[in-house]
Short mmCIF file of C-alpha atoms and ligand atoms in Angstrom, two decimals:
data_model
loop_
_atom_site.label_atom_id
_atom_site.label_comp_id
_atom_site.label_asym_id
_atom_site.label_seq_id
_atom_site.Cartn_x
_atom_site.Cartn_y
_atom_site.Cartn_z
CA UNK A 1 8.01 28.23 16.48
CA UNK A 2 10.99 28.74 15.02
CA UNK A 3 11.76 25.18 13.85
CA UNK A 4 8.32 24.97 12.62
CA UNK A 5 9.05 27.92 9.97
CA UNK A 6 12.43 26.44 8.79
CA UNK A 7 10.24 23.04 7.75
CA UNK A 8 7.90 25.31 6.12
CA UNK A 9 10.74 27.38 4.72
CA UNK A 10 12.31 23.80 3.21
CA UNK A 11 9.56 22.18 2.27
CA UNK A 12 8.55 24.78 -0.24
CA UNK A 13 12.01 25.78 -1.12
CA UNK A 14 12.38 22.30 -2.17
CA UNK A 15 8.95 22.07 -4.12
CA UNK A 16 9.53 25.51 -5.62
CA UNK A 17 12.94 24.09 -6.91
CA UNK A 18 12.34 20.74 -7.99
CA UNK A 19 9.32 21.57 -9.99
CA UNK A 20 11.36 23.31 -12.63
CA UNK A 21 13.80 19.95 -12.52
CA UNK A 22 16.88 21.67 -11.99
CA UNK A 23 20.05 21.06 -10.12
CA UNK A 24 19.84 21.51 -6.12
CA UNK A 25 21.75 20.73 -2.99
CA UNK A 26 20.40 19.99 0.05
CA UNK A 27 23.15 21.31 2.29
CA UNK A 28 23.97 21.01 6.03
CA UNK A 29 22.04 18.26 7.21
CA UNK A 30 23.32 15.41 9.09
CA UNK A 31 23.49 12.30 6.05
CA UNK A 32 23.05 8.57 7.64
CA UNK A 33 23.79 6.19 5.48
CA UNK A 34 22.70 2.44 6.89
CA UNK A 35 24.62 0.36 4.35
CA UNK A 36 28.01 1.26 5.92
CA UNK A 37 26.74 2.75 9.09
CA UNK A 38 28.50 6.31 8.45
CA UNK A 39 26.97 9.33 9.74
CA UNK A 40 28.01 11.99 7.96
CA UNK A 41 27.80 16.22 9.78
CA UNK A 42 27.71 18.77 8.22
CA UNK A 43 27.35 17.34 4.72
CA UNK A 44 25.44 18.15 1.24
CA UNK A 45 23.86 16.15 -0.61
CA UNK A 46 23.86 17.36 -4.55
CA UNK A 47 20.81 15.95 -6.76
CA UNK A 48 20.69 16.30 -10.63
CA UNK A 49 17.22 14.93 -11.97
CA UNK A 50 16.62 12.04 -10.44
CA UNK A 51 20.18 10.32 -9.35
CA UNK A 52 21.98 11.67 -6.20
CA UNK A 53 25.30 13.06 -8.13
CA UNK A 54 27.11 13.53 -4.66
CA UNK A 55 27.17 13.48 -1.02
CA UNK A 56 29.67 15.01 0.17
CA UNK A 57 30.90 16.76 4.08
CA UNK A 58 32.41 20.31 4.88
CA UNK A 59 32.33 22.98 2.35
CA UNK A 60 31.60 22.52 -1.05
CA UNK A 61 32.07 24.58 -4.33
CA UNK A 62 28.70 26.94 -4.52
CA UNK A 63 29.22 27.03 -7.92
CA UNK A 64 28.88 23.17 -8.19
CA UNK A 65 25.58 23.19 -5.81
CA UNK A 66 22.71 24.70 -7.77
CA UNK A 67 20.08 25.70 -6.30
CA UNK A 68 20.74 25.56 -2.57
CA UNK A 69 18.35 24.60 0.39
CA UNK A 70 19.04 24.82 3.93
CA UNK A 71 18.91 22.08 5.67
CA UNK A 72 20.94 22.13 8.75
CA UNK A 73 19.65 20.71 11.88
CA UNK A 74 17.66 17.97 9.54
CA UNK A 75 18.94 14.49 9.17
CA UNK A 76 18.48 12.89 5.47
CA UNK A 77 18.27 9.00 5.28
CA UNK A 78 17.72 6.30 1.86
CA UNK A 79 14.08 6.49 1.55
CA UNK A 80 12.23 2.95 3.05
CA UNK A 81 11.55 0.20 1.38
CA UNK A 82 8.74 -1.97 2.78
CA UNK A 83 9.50 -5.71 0.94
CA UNK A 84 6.76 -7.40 2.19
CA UNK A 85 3.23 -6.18 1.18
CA UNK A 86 -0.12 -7.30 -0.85
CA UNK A 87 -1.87 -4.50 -2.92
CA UNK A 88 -4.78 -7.12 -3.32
CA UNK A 89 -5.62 -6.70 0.11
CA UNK A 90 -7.04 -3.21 1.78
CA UNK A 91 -6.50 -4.29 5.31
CA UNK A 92 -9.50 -4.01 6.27
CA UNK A 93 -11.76 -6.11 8.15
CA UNK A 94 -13.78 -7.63 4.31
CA UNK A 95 -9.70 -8.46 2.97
CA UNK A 96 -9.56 -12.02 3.71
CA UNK A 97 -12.90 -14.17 3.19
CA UNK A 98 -10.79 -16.85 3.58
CA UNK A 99 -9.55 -16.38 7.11
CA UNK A 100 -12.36 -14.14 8.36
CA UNK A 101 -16.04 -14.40 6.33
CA UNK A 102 -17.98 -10.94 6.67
CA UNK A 103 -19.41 -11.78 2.84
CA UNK A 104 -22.90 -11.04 4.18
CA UNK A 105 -21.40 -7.74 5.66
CA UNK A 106 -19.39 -6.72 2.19
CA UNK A 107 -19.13 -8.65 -0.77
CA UNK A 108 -15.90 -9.71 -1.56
CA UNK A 109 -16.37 -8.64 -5.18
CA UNK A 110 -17.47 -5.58 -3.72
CA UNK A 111 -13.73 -5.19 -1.99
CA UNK A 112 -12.01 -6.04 -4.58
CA UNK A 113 -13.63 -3.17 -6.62
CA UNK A 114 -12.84 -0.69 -3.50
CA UNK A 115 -9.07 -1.95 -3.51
CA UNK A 116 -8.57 -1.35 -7.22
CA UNK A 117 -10.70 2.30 -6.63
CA UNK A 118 -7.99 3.06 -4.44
CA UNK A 119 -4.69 2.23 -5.24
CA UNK A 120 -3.53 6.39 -5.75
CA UNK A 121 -4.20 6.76 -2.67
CA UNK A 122 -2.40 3.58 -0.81
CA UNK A 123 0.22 4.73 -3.25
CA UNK A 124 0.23 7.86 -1.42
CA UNK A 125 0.43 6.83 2.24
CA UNK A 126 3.63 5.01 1.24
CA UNK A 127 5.08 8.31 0.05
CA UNK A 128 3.80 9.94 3.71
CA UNK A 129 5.35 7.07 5.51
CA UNK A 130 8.47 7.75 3.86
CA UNK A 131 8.24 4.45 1.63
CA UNK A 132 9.59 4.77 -1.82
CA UNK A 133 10.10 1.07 -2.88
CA UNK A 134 7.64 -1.75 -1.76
CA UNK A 135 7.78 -5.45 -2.86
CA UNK A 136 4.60 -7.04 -3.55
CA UNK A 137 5.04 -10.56 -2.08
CA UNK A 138 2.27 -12.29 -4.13
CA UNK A 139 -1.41 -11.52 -5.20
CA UNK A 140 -3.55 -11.66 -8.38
CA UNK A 141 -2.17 -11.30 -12.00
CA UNK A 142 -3.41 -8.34 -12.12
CA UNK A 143 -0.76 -7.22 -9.80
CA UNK A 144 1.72 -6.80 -12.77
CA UNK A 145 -0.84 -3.89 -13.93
CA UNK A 146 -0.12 -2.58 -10.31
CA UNK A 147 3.26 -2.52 -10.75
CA UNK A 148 2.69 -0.98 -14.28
CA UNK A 149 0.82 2.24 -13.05
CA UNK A 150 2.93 2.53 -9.47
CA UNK A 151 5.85 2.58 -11.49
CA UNK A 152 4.17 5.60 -14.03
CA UNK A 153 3.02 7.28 -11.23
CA UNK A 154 4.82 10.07 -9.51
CA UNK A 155 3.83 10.25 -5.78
CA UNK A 156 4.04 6.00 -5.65
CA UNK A 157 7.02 4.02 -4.53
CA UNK A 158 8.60 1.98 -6.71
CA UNK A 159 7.14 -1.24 -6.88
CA UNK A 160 8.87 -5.13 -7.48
CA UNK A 161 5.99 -7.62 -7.80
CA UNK A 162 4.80 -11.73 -7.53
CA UNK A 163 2.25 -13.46 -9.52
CA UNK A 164 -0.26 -15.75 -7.67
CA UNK A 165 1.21 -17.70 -4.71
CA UNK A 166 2.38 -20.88 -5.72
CA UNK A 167 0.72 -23.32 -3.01
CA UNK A 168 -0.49 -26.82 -1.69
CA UNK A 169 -3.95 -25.30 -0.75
CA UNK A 170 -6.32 -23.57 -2.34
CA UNK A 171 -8.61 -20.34 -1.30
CA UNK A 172 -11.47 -20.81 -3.38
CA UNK A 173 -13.06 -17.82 -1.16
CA UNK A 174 -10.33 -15.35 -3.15
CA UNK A 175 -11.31 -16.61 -6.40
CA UNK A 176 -12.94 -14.25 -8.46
CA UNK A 177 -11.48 -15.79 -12.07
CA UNK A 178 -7.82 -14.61 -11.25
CA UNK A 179 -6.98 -15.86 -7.82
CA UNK A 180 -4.50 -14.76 -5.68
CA UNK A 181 -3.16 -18.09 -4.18
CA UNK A 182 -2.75 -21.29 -6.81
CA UNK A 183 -2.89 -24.47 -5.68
CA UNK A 184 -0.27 -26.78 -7.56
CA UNK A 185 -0.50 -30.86 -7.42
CA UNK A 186 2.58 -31.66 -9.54
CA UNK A 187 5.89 -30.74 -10.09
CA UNK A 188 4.85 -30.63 -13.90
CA UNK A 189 2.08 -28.53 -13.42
CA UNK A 190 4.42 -25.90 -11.31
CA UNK A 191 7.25 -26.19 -13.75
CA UNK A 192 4.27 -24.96 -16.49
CA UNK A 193 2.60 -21.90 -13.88
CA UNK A 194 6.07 -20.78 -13.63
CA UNK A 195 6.44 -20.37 -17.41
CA UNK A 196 3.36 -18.88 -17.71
CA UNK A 197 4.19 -16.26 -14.99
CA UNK A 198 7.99 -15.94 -16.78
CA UNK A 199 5.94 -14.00 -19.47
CA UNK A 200 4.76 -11.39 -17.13
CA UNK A 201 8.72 -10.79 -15.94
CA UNK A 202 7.63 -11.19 -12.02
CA UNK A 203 10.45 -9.83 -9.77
CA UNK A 204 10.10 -13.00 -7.48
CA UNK A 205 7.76 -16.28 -7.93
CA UNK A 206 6.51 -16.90 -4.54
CA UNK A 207 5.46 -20.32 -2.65
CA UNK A 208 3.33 -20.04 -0.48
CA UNK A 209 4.41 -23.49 1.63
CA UNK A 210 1.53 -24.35 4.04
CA UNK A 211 1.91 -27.73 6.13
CA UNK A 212 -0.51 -29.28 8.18
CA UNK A 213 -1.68 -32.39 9.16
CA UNK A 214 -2.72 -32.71 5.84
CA UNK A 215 -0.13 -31.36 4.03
CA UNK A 216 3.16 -32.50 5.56
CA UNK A 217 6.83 -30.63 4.56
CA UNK A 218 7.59 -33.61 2.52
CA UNK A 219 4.82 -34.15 0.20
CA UNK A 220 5.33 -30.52 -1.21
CA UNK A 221 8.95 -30.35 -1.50
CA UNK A 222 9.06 -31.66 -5.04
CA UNK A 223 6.53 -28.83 -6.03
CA UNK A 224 8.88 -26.49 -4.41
CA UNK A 225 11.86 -28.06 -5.86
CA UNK A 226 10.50 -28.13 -9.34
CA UNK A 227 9.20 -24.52 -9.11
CA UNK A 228 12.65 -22.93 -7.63
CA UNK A 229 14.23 -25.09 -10.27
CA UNK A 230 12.44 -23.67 -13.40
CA UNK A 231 12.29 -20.10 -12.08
CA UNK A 232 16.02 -20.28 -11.66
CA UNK A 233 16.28 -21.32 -15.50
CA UNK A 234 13.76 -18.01 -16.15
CA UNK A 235 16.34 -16.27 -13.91
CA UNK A 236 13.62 -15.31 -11.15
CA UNK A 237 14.12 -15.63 -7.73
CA UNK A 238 11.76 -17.39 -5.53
CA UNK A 239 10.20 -16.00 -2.29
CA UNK A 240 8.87 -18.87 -0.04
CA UNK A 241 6.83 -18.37 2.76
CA UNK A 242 8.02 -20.42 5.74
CA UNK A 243 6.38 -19.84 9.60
CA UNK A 244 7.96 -23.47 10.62
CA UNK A 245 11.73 -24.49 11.68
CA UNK A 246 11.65 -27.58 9.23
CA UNK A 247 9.30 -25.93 6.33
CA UNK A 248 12.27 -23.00 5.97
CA UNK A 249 14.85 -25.23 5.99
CA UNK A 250 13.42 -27.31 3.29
CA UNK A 251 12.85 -24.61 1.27
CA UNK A 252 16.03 -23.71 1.67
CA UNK A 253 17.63 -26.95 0.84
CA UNK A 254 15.50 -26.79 -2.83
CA UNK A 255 16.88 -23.71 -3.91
CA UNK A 256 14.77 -20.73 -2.39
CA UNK A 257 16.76 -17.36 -2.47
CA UNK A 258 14.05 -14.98 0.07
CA UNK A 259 12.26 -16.23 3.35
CA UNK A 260 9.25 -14.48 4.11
CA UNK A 261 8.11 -14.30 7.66
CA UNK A 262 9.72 -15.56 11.00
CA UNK A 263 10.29 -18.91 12.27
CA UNK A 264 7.53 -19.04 14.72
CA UNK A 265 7.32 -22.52 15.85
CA UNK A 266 10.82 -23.12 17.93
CA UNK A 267 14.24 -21.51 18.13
CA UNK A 268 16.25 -21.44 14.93
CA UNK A 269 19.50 -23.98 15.70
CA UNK A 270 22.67 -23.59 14.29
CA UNK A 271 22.64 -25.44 11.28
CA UNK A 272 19.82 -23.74 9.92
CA UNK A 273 21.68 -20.52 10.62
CA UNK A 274 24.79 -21.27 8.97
CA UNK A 275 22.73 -22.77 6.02
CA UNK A 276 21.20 -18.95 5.58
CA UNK A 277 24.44 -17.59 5.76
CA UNK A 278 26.29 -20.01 3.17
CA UNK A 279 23.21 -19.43 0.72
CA UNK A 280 23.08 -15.88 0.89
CA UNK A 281 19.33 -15.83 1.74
CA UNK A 282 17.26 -13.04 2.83
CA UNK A 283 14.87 -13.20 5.18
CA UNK A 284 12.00 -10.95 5.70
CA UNK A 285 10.67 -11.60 9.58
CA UNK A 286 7.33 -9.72 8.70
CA UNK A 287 6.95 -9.29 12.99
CA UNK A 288 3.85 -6.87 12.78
CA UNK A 289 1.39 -9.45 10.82
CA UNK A 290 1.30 -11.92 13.31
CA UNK A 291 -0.30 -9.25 16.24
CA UNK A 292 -2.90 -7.77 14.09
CA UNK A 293 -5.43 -10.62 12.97
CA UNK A 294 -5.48 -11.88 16.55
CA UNK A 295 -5.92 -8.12 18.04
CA UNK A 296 -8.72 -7.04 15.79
CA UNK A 297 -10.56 -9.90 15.99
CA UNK A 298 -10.47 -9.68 19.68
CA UNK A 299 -11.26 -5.67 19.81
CA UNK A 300 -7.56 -4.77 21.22
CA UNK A 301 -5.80 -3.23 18.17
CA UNK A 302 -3.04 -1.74 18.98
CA UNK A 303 -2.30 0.42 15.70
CA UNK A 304 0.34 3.31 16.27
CA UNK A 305 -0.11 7.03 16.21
CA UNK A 306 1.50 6.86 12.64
CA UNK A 307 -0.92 4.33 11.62
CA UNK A 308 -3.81 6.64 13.01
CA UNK A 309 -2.98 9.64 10.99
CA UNK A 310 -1.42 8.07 8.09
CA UNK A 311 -3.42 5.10 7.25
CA UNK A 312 -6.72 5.32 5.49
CA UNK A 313 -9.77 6.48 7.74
CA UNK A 314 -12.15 4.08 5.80
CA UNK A 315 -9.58 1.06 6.33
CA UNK A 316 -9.27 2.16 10.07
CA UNK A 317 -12.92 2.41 10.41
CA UNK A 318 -13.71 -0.81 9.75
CA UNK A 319 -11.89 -2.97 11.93
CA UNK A 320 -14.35 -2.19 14.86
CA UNK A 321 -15.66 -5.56 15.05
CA UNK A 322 -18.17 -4.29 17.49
CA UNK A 323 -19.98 -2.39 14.83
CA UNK A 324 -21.20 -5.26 12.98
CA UNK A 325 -24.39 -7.39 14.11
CA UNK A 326 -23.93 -10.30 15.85
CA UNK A 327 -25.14 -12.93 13.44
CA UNK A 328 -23.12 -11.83 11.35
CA UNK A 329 -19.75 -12.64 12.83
CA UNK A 330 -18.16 -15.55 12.07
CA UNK A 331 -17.03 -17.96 14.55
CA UNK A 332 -13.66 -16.78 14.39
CA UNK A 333 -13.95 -13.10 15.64
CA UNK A 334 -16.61 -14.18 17.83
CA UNK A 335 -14.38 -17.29 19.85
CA UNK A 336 -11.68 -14.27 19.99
CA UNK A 337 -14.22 -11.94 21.28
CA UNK A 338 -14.95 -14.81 23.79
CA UNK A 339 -11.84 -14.77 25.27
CA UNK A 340 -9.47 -11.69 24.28
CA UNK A 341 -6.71 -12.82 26.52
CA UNK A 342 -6.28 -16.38 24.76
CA UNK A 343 -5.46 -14.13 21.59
CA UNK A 344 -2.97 -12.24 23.23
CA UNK A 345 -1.17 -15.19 24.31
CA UNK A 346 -0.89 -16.68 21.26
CA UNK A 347 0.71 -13.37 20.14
CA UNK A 348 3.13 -13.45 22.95
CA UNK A 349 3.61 -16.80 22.58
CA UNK A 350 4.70 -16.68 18.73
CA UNK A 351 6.78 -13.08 19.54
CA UNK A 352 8.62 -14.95 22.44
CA UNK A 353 9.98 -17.27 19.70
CA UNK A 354 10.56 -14.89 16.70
CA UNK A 355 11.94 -12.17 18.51
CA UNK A 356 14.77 -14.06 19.69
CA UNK A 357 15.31 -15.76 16.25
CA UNK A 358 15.81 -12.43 14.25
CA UNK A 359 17.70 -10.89 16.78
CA UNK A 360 20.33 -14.71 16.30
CA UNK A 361 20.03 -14.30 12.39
CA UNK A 362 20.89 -10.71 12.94
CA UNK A 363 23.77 -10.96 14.99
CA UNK A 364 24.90 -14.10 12.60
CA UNK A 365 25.40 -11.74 10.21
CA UNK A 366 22.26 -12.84 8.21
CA UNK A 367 20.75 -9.82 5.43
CA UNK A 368 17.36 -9.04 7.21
CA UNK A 369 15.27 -7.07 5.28
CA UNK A 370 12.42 -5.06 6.80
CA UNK A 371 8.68 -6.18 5.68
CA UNK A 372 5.41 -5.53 7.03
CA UNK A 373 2.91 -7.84 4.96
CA UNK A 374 0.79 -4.98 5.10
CA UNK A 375 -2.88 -5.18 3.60
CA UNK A 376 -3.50 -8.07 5.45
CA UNK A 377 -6.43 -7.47 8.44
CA UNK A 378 -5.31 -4.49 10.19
CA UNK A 379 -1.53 -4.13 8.90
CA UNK A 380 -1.86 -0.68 7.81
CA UNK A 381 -0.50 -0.09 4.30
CA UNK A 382 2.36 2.99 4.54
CA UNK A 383 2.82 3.56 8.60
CA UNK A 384 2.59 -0.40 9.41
CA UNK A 385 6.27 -0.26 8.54
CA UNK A 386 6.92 2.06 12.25
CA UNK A 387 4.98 -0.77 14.26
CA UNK A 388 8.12 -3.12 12.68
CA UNK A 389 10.67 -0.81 13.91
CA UNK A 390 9.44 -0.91 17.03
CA UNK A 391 9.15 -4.86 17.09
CA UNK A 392 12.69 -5.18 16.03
CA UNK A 393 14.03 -2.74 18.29
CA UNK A 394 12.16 -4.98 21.06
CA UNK A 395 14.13 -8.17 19.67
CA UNK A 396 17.35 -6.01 20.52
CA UNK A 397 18.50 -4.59 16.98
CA UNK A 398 20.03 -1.18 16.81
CA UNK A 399 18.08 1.92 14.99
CA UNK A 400 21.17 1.36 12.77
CA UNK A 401 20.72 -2.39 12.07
CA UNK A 402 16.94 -1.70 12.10
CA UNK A 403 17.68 1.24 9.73
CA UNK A 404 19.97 -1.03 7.04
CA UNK A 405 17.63 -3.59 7.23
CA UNK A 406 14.63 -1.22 5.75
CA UNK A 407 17.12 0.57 3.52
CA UNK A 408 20.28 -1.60 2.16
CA UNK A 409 19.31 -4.83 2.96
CA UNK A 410 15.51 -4.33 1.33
CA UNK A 411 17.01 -2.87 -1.58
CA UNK A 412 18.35 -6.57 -2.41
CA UNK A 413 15.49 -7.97 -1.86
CA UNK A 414 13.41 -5.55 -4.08
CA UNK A 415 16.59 -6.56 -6.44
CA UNK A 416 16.74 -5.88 -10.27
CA UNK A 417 18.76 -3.16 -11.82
CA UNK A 418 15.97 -0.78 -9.69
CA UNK A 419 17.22 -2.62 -6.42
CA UNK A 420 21.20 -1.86 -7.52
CA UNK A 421 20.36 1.44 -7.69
CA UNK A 422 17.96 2.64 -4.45
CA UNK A 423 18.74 1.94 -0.50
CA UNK A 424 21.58 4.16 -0.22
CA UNK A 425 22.47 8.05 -0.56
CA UNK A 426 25.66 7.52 -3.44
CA UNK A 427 26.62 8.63 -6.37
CA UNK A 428 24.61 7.77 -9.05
CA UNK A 429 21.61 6.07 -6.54
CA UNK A 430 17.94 7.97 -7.06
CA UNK A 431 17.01 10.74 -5.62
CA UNK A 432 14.79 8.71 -3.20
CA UNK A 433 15.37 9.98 0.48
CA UNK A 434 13.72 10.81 3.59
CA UNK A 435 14.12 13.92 5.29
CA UNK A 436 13.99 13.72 9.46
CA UNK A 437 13.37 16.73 12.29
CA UNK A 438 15.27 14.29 14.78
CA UNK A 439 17.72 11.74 14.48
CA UNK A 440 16.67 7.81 14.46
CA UNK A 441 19.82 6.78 15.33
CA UNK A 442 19.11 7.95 19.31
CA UNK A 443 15.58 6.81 19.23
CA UNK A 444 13.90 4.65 15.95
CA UNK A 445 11.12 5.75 17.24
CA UNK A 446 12.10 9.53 15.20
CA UNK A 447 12.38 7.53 12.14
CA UNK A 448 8.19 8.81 11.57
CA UNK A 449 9.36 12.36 12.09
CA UNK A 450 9.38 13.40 8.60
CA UNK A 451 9.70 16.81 7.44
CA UNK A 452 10.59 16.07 3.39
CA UNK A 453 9.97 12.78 1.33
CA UNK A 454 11.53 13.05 -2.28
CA UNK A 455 11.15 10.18 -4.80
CA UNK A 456 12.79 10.11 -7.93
CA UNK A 457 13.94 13.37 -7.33
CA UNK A 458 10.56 15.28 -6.90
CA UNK A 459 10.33 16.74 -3.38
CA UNK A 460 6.96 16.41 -1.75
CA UNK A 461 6.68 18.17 1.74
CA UNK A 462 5.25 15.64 3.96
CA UNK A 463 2.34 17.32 5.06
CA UNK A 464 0.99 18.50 2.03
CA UNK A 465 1.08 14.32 0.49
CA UNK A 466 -2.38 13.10 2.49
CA UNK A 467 -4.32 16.48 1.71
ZN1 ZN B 501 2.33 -11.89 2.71
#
């Protein structure tokens, strides 16, 4: 009882004080800072607008403090920085026409209206999840007028955005006059998207680098060259997304500075370890994603208590496949409804592979950066990001490691002068933290135990964001 009326005593101490935007000090609280893996008692953490002016331990000056709020027994943390999401796509079961066609159910054009209805309030469950930086990996232009508004909106994380996804295949189903996914036939023809994208200032050009049967590693790697190349001139870095061994180390090879997703097909060797490491490249392993098409579809979601109460109810609701007439399902859902244990195999079979590669590339000394690809079918935007944790504490990383890699590490991949200046609790950072009843460094699991979330300086108590 008494714990409970210290959050409430903090929560509106700090919304009380931060409204009228002057200085305060959040003092006694345990500070962990992930970059350097210090845990700092007993310390204070002094905010002036919206830039951390110190952290400091023991005793400080009360003169120097502000206004002062109480918050020993609390542990403060970098707020998290999902880098891998899509706010094109609702996650919900009508988000991808291309992979799973309910068009007789919902219109896409119909989603699409929804998802642009709606992005306060995705904004939002970032903020309640303790997000406050995302990276949009890749979706329609008008994702630059995402990035636009989340950036002049208050309760939003800060978001880094893609264009269109640079690609050997098309999705004609996602075309609605400004697709998400562009298919490029010549190294000409990328060399002109990318200029064409320059003008928008995208954080990253992505590639999305399919291969199949049809489209072997080879016969794209001149598109990928040429597009690396001429972002590189525009001073962009390029994103690729890379599930195989050999696609990740081409697009390594040409140039590419981010790898989204995890190697899924066989164990990384080596040589394609060392190459990450002598390139500086990031890689976002994106673990969550490849559980939740396969686990919808076959009616054994597995979404987390976080995801329950944080994500949104209408999103939730619809990925009952059950509820929607039988003739109506396409083959896809109903094969997996078929046989639901086939689809959890495949799941185990891809995790029994990718776990064990991010936990080499993580003790290689590889920058891992946390990602969800969240807004894809049933990756919940905001909470997905505790379903991660959990899968990268199950490929053996530390709540530290796991920790830097959402807060330090992510910051380099959301890059930019806004990426210098978020994923730690200095000097001169923002004022974007997470304030924690327990501590995640015992158990990641208390990383969702959020009493406080302040972005940019603005406290918002964390049960008062979803009301
Ligand atoms: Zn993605």
């Amino acid at each position: 009882m008494k714990i409970v009326r210290i959050c409430i005593v903090l929560s509106v101490l700090l919304a009380v004080s931060i409204a009228r935007a002057e200085k305060i000090s959040l003092v006694g609280a345990t500070v962990i800072n992930p970059a350097d893996g210090k845990v700092l008692p007993n310390a204070t953490v002094v905010i002036n607008g919206d830039k951390i002016e110190r952290v400091a331990m023991g005793k400080q000056d009360a003169a120097t403090l502000g206004k002062q709020v109480n918050c020993v027994g609390k542990f403060i943390l970098p707020g998290y920085i999902d880098t891998h999401v899509h706010f094109f796509q609702s996650a919900d079961l009508f988000t991808r026409p291309d992979g799973a066609d309910f068009n007789s159910v919902r219109p896409y054009k119909d989603e699409v209206a929804w998802i642009k209805s709606h992005l306060d309030d995705v904004f939002a469950r970032y903020i309640r999840s303790g997000i406050t930086s995302v990276v949009d990996v890749g979706g329609p232009m008008w994702n630059f007028e995402v990035r636009k508004t989340a950036n002049a909106t208050a309760k939003a994380p800060r978001v880094a955005v893609a264009g269109p996804l640079i690609s050997s295949v098309s999705r004609e189903k996602l075309d609605l006059g400004d697709p998400p996914i562009v298919k490029i036939d010549t190294p000409d023809q990328a060399r002109e998207f990318v200029r064409k994208l320059a003008d928008q200032k995208p954080d990253l050009v992505k590639i999305w680098y399919i291969v199949d049967k049809d489209h072997p590693v080879d016969s794209f790697r001149p598109i990928a060259r040429a597009t690396i190349e001429e972002s590189h001139a525009h001073k962009i870095r390029v994103a690729v997304h890379a599930t195989e061994l050999e696609t990740a180390r081409a697009a390594v090879e040409e140039g590419a500075d981010v790898l989204v997703h995890s190697v899924i097909d066989k164990p990384v060797d080596d040589a394609f370890v060392k190459l990450l490491k002598d390139r500086h490249i990031i890689l976002c392993p994106t673990l969550v994603v490849f559980e939740r098409y396969g686990r919808t579809f076959s009616q054994q979601l597995n979404l987390t208590p976080e995801e329950e109460k944080w994500g949104n109810p209408a999103v939730i609701a619809s990925l009952d496949v059950t509820k929607i007439p039988q003739d109506k399902l396409p083959q896809r859902v109903k094969d997996a409804l078929t046989d639901p244990k086939a689809a959890l195999d495949r799941i185990k079979k891809t995790y029994d592979v990718a776990l064990p590669n991010l936990k080499k590339l993580e003790d290689a000394g590889v920058t891992i950066a946390a990602g969800t690809d969240a807004g894809n079918i049933g990756t919940i935007h905001g909470p997905a990001l505790f379903r991660e944790f959990q899968l990268m504490k199950e490929a053996g990383l530390t709540p530290m490691q796991i920790l830097q890699c959402a807060t330090a590490n992510a910051a380099k991949l959301f890059g930019g002068e806004t990426g210098a200046r978020i994923g730690k609790l200095e000097n001169g950072y923002f004022a974007d933290l997470v304030i924690l009843n327990s501590n995640p460094v015992d158990d990641i699991a208390h990383a969702s135990d959020i009493d406080t979330v302040m972005k940019n300086g603005v406290a918002y108590p964390a049960d008062s964001i979803l009301r």
